[in-house]
Coordinates of C-alpha atoms in Angstrom, one line a residue:
X1 CA 185.0 65.5 -147.0
X2 CA 187.3 68.0 -148.8
X3 CA 185.5 71.0 -150.2
X4 CA 182.3 70.2 -148.1
X5 CA 181.1 72.2 -145.2
X6 CA 181.9 70.5 -142.0
X7 CA 179.3 70.6 -139.3
X8 CA 180.3 70.4 -135.7
X9 CA 178.2 69.3 -132.8
X10 CA 179.2 70.7 -129.4
X11 CA 177.8 69.0 -126.3
X12 CA 178.5 70.8 -123.1
X13 CA 178.7 69.5 -119.5
X14 CA 176.2 69.3 -116.8
X15 CA 176.1 65.9 -115.1
X16 CA 172.6 64.4 -115.3
X17 CA 171.4 67.6 -117.1
X18 CA 173.1 66.1 -120.2
X19 CA 169.9 64.0 -120.7
X20 CA 168.5 67.2 -122.3
X21 CA 171.0 66.8 -125.1
X22 CA 169.6 63.3 -125.9
X23 CA 166.1 64.8 -126.3
X24 CA 167.4 67.3 -128.8
X25 CA 169.4 64.6 -130.7
X26 CA 166.2 62.5 -130.9
X27 CA 164.4 65.4 -132.5
X28 CA 167.3 66.0 -134.9
X29 CA 167.3 62.3 -135.9
X30 CA 163.5 62.4 -136.6
X31 CA 163.7 65.7 -138.5
X32 CA 166.4 64.3 -140.7
X33 CA 164.3 61.2 -141.4
X34 CA 166.3 59.0 -139.0
X35 CA 169.4 59.0 -141.2
X36 CA 172.1 56.4 -141.2
X37 CA 174.7 58.9 -142.4
X38 CA 176.3 61.1 -139.7
X39 CA 175.3 64.8 -140.0
X40 CA 178.0 65.8 -137.6
X41 CA 181.5 64.8 -138.8
X42 CA 183.1 66.8 -136.0
X43 CA 182.0 65.9 -132.5
X44 CA 183.1 67.9 -129.4
X45 CA 182.1 67.0 -125.9
X46 CA 182.8 68.1 -122.3
X47 CA 181.9 66.4 -119.0
X48 CA 178.8 64.3 -119.4
X49 CA 178.5 65.7 -122.9
X50 CA 181.8 64.0 -123.7
X51 CA 180.2 60.6 -123.1
X52 CA 177.3 61.5 -125.4
X53 CA 179.7 62.7 -128.1
X54 CA 181.8 59.5 -127.9
X55 CA 178.6 57.3 -128.3
X56 CA 177.8 59.2 -131.4
X57 CA 181.4 58.8 -132.6
X58 CA 181.3 55.1 -132.1
X59 CA 178.0 55.0 -134.1
X60 CA 179.0 57.5 -136.8
X61 CA 178.3 54.8 -139.4
X62 CA 174.6 55.0 -138.3
X63 CA 173.5 58.2 -136.6
X64 CA 170.0 57.1 -135.8
X65 CA 171.3 53.9 -134.1
X66 CA 173.6 56.0 -131.9
X67 CA 170.7 58.2 -130.8
X68 CA 168.6 55.1 -130.0
X69 CA 171.5 53.8 -127.9
X70 CA 171.7 57.1 -126.0
X71 CA 167.9 57.0 -125.4
X72 CA 168.1 53.4 -124.2
X73 CA 170.7 54.3 -121.5
X74 CA 169.4 57.8 -120.4
X75 CA 165.7 56.8 -120.2
X76 CA 166.6 54.0 -117.8
X77 CA 169.4 55.5 -115.7
X78 CA 169.8 54.9 -112.0
X79 CA 172.3 56.8 -109.8
X80 CA 174.0 53.6 -108.8
X81 CA 175.2 53.2 -112.5
X82 CA 177.2 56.4 -112.1
X83 CA 178.3 56.5 -108.5
X84 CA 178.1 54.5 -105.3
X85 CA 174.6 55.3 -104.0
X86 CA 174.3 52.4 -101.5
X87 CA 174.2 53.1 -97.8
X88 CA 177.6 51.5 -97.1
X89 CA 179.3 53.4 -100.0
X90 CA 177.9 56.8 -98.8
X91 CA 178.8 56.1 -95.2
X92 CA 182.3 55.1 -96.0
X93 CA 182.9 58.3 -98.0
X94 CA 181.3 60.4 -95.3
X95 CA 183.5 58.8 -92.6
X96 CA 186.6 59.6 -94.6
X97 CA 185.6 63.3 -94.8
X98 CA 184.6 63.4 -91.1
X99 CA 187.9 61.8 -90.0
X100 CA 189.9 64.2 -92.2
X101 CA 188.1 67.3 -90.8
X102 CA 188.7 66.0 -87.2
X103 CA 192.4 65.5 -88.1
X104 CA 192.1 61.8 -87.3
X105 CA 193.2 60.8 -90.8
X106 CA 196.2 62.3 -92.5
X107 CA 195.2 61.1 -96.0
X108 CA 192.9 63.6 -97.8
X109 CA 189.6 62.3 -99.2
X110 CA 189.7 62.6 -102.9
X111 CA 186.0 63.2 -103.6
X112 CA 182.5 63.4 -102.2
X113 CA 181.3 60.4 -104.2
X114 CA 182.8 57.2 -105.7
X115 CA 182.1 57.1 -109.4
X116 CA 183.8 53.7 -110.0
X117 CA 180.4 52.3 -111.3
X118 CA 180.6 54.8 -114.2
X119 CA 184.1 53.5 -115.2
X120 CA 182.7 49.9 -115.1
X121 CA 179.8 51.0 -117.3
X122 CA 182.0 52.8 -119.9
X123 CA 184.5 49.9 -120.0
X124 CA 181.8 47.4 -120.5
X125 CA 179.7 49.2 -123.1
X126 CA 182.1 51.5 -125.1
X127 CA 183.5 50.0 -128.4
X128 CA 186.2 52.7 -128.6
X129 CA 188.3 51.1 -131.4
X130 CA 185.2 51.7 -133.6
X131 CA 186.1 55.4 -133.6
X132 CA 189.2 55.0 -135.7
X133 CA 187.3 52.7 -138.0
X134 CA 184.7 55.4 -138.6
X135 CA 187.5 58.0 -139.2
X136 CA 189.2 55.7 -141.7
X137 CA 185.9 55.0 -143.5
X138 CA 185.1 58.8 -143.7
X139 CA 181.9 58.7 -141.7
X140 CA 183.6 60.7 -139.0
X141 CA 186.2 63.4 -139.3
X142 CA 187.2 64.0 -135.7
X143 CA 186.0 63.7 -132.1
X144 CA 187.3 65.9 -129.3
X145 CA 187.0 65.5 -125.5
X146 CA 188.1 68.4 -123.2
X147 CA 189.5 68.0 -119.7
X148 CA 191.1 70.5 -117.3
X149 CA 194.6 69.9 -115.9
X150 CA 194.9 70.5 -112.2
X151 CA 198.6 71.1 -112.2
X152 CA 199.1 73.1 -115.5
X153 CA 195.8 74.9 -115.3
X154 CA 195.4 74.2 -119.1
X155 CA 192.2 73.2 -120.8
X156 CA 193.3 70.2 -122.9
X157 CA 191.2 69.0 -125.8
X158 CA 192.2 65.4 -126.5
X159 CA 191.1 64.7 -130.1
X160 CA 191.2 61.7 -132.5
X161 CA 190.9 62.5 -136.1
X162 CA 192.3 62.1 -139.6
X163 CA 195.7 63.3 -140.9
X164 CA 194.4 66.8 -141.7
X165 CA 193.6 67.5 -138.1
X166 CA 196.5 69.2 -136.5
X167 CA 197.3 70.1 -132.9
X168 CA 197.0 73.6 -131.6
X169 CA 198.2 75.7 -128.7
X170 CA 196.6 78.9 -127.4
X171 CA 196.6 80.8 -124.1
X172 CA 195.6 78.2 -121.4
X173 CA 194.2 75.8 -124.0
X174 CA 195.8 73.1 -126.2
X175 CA 194.7 70.4 -128.6
X176 CA 196.5 67.1 -128.2
X177 CA 196.1 64.2 -130.7
X178 CA 195.6 61.0 -128.9
X179 CA 193.2 58.0 -129.1
X180 CA 190.1 58.5 -126.9
X181 CA 190.0 56.1 -124.0
X182 CA 188.0 55.6 -120.8
X183 CA 190.5 57.5 -118.7
X184 CA 189.9 60.6 -120.8
X185 CA 186.2 60.3 -120.5
X186 CA 186.4 59.8 -116.8
X187 CA 188.7 62.8 -116.5
X188 CA 186.4 65.1 -118.6
X189 CA 183.3 64.1 -116.5
X190 CA 185.0 64.4 -113.0
X191 CA 182.8 67.1 -111.5
X192 CA 185.0 69.2 -109.1
X193 CA 184.9 68.1 -105.5
X194 CA 182.2 65.5 -106.3
X195 CA 184.1 63.0 -108.4
X196 CA 187.8 62.2 -108.2
X197 CA 190.4 63.5 -110.6
X198 CA 191.9 61.1 -113.1
X199 CA 195.5 60.8 -114.2
X200 CA 196.0 61.0 -118.0
X201 CA 199.6 60.6 -119.2
X202 CA 201.6 62.7 -116.7
X203 CA 198.9 64.9 -115.1
X204 CA 195.7 64.7 -113.1
X205 CA 192.6 66.1 -114.9
X206 CA 189.2 67.1 -113.8
X207 CA 185.9 68.2 -115.4
X208 CA 186.6 69.8 -118.8
X209 CA 184.2 72.7 -118.2
X210 CA 186.6 74.2 -115.6
X211 CA 188.8 76.9 -117.2
X212 CA 187.3 76.2 -120.6
X213 CA 187.2 79.8 -121.7
X214 CA 186.4 79.0 -125.3
X215 CA 184.1 75.9 -125.5
X216 CA 183.5 76.4 -129.2
X217 CA 187.2 76.6 -130.2
X218 CA 187.9 72.8 -130.5
X219 CA 185.3 72.5 -133.2
X220 CA 186.7 75.5 -135.1
X221 CA 190.3 74.2 -134.8
X222 CA 189.2 70.9 -136.2
X223 CA 187.7 72.7 -139.3
X224 CA 184.0 73.2 -138.5
X225 CA 182.3 75.8 -140.7
X226 CA 179.0 75.6 -138.7
X227 CA 178.3 74.4 -135.2
X228 CA 175.2 73.1 -133.4
X229 CA 175.6 73.8 -129.7
X230 CA 173.3 72.0 -127.3
X231 CA 173.6 73.5 -123.8
X232 CA 172.2 72.4 -120.5
X233 CA 171.2 75.8 -119.0
X234 CA 169.1 78.7 -120.1
X235 CA 170.7 81.2 -122.3
X236 CA 168.4 84.1 -121.3
X237 CA 169.2 86.3 -118.3
X238 CA 167.7 85.2 -115.1
X239 CA 165.4 87.6 -113.2
X240 CA 166.6 88.9 -109.9
X241 CA 164.8 87.5 -106.8
X242 CA 164.9 89.2 -103.4
X243 CA 165.8 86.9 -100.5
X244 CA 166.8 87.6 -96.9
X245 CA 167.8 84.0 -96.2
X246 CA 171.5 83.2 -96.1
X247 CA 172.3 80.8 -99.0
X248 CA 172.8 77.1 -98.1
X249 CA 176.0 75.2 -98.9
X250 CA 174.1 73.4 -101.7
X251 CA 172.9 76.8 -103.1
X252 CA 176.4 78.1 -103.2
X253 CA 177.8 74.9 -104.7
X254 CA 175.0 74.9 -107.4
X255 CA 175.8 78.5 -108.2
X256 CA 179.5 77.6 -108.6
X257 CA 178.7 74.7 -110.9
X258 CA 176.4 76.9 -113.0
X259 CA 179.3 79.4 -113.4
X260 CA 181.6 76.6 -114.5
X261 CA 179.2 75.0 -117.0
X262 CA 177.2 77.9 -118.3
X263 CA 179.0 81.2 -118.2
X264 CA 182.0 80.5 -120.5
X265 CA 179.7 79.1 -123.2
X266 CA 177.5 82.2 -123.2
X267 CA 180.5 84.5 -123.4
X268 CA 182.0 82.4 -126.2
X269 CA 178.8 82.5 -128.2
X270 CA 178.7 86.3 -127.9
X271 CA 182.3 86.5 -129.0
X272 CA 181.7 84.3 -132.1
X273 CA 178.6 86.3 -133.1
X274 CA 180.6 89.5 -132.8
X275 CA 183.4 88.2 -135.0
X276 CA 180.9 87.0 -137.6
X277 CA 179.5 90.6 -137.7
X278 CA 182.9 92.0 -138.1
X279 CA 183.8 89.6 -141.0
X280 CA 180.5 90.4 -142.7
X281 CA 181.7 94.1 -143.0
X282 CA 184.9 93.1 -144.9
X283 CA 184.4 92.6 -148.7
X284 CA 185.2 89.0 -149.7
X285 CA 187.8 90.2 -152.2
X286 CA 189.7 92.0 -149.5
X287 CA 189.8 88.8 -147.4
X288 CA 191.1 86.9 -150.4
X289 CA 193.7 89.5 -151.2
X290 CA 195.0 89.7 -147.6
X291 CA 194.9 85.9 -147.4
X292 CA 193.4 86.2 -143.9
X293 CA 192.3 82.8 -142.4
X294 CA 188.9 84.2 -141.5
X295 CA 185.6 82.7 -142.3
X296 CA 182.1 83.2 -140.9
X297 CA 180.8 80.4 -138.7
X298 CA 177.1 79.5 -138.7
X299 CA 175.9 78.9 -135.2
X300 CA 172.7 77.3 -133.9
X301 CA 172.2 77.1 -130.1
X302 CA 169.5 75.0 -128.5
X303 CA 169.2 75.2 -124.8
X304 CA 166.5 74.6 -122.2
X305 CA 163.4 76.8 -122.5
X306 CA 162.8 76.4 -118.8
X307 CA 165.1 76.0 -115.7
X308 CA 166.2 72.4 -115.4
X309 CA 166.7 72.8 -111.7
X310 CA 162.9 73.4 -111.5
X311 CA 162.4 70.0 -113.1
X312 CA 164.9 68.5 -110.7
X313 CA 163.1 69.8 -107.7
X314 CA 160.1 67.6 -108.6
X315 CA 162.3 64.5 -108.7
X316 CA 164.5 64.9 -105.7
X317 CA 162.9 62.0 -103.9
X318 CA 163.7 59.6 -106.8
X319 CA 167.3 59.5 -105.5
X320 CA 168.3 56.6 -103.3
X321 CA 167.8 57.2 -99.6
X322 CA 171.5 57.4 -98.7
X323 CA 172.1 60.0 -101.4
X324 CA 169.1 62.0 -100.1
X325 CA 170.5 61.9 -96.6
X326 CA 173.9 63.2 -97.9
X327 CA 172.3 66.0 -99.9
X328 CA 169.9 67.0 -97.1
X329 CA 173.0 67.7 -94.9
X330 CA 174.1 70.4 -97.3
X331 CA 170.6 71.8 -98.1
X332 CA 170.2 70.3 -101.5
X333 CA 166.8 68.6 -100.8
X334 CA 164.8 71.8 -101.2
X335 CA 164.1 74.1 -104.1
X336 CA 166.9 76.5 -103.4
X337 CA 169.4 73.6 -103.4
X338 CA 168.0 71.7 -106.4
X339 CA 170.7 73.3 -108.7
X340 CA 173.3 71.0 -107.1
X341 CA 171.0 68.0 -107.1
X342 CA 170.2 68.4 -110.8
X343 CA 173.9 67.5 -111.6
X344 CA 173.6 64.2 -109.6
X345 CA 170.0 63.2 -110.5
X346 CA 170.8 60.2 -112.6
X347 CA 167.3 58.7 -112.1
X348 CA 164.9 57.8 -114.9
X349 CA 162.1 60.2 -113.7
X350 CA 164.4 63.2 -114.0
X351 CA 166.3 62.1 -117.1
X352 CA 163.1 61.3 -119.0
X353 CA 161.7 64.7 -118.1
X354 CA 164.9 66.4 -119.4
X355 CA 164.8 64.3 -122.6
X356 CA 161.2 65.3 -123.1
X357 CA 162.1 69.0 -122.7
X358 CA 165.0 68.7 -125.1
X359 CA 162.8 67.0 -127.7
X360 CA 160.1 69.6 -127.4
X361 CA 162.5 72.6 -127.6
X362 CA 164.1 71.2 -130.8
X363 CA 160.8 70.4 -132.4
X364 CA 159.6 73.9 -131.7
X365 CA 162.4 75.1 -133.9
X366 CA 162.0 72.3 -136.5
X367 CA 162.3 74.6 -139.6
X368 CA 165.3 76.3 -138.2
X369 CA 167.1 72.9 -137.5
X370 CA 166.3 71.5 -140.9
X371 CA 167.6 74.7 -142.7
X372 CA 170.7 74.7 -140.6
X373 CA 171.6 71.1 -141.3
X374 CA 170.6 71.2 -145.0
X375 CA 173.4 70.1 -147.3

């Protein structure tokens, strides 16, 4: 791949919202003629986007096959495949929280939900050794998965790549070379408060979107010259809505999750575009003379054209009864609380609707996508 432009794919977090990414990837696959070659030699994922990125890394030898695999899973999802959604599992978790709040139990509950079914699913279905085989064969350059350390406060990008990929260290963020495993995937997708932290090496890690102040940087450190970013939230500014009602706990939690998953990406995109404009003002010969390691980065961002939480509000009752009961207690079973529910709505009705939106949004920009990915 030396001398060629390296294209990076950045898949952000968002729980069940990551179904939107699969719709965009389906459109990309069709627009490129369902290629077997991998158009994204650099894959970077965070949270649920990390799982999507690793599936593509495993299938780097056949991109279209990887996309079909993602579609097969996401179009047939059920919440019970990700977390305990049965009545007994929800009651047991609720009892732990209640006893802790009443000081009847000295051991702190670790999370709101038990996501052991997700670990079982990943362990059973992920052929992780295939990643190194694809790197060795040249169909993949590197894959990076980001998680957040609860003790150090650092955003750590665990990456697996070829010998040219080198570790990095910046303020509050580092790149660590290590084989990708299920623990790293579970850590990156551990939504704060909702899913338990995971110990990787010597530290407990949670969702990679927390404290990830530069979501695009792992792809750039790994050598990407252009990046396709697939977000899970609208990039346009939301209109202000007057309300005299005090926000519910679910509304506050959904707002906090949106801040974690969406705000840092928007800021990083603005920063990159500003740097690109600055570089364009410097004559190329001056850059060569000064030997400055600066290069313009092509960026294409595809994000939902309509609020995903609005789609989620139409599918709240697809959730298992026990989960609905839990969410109703915090106000998540109404439109104002659907933001929180959208992160947990791993049900086929919602995921298929999100996939459809992603597909339509990408197809609406077909010429732009083709031009961006043209060799």
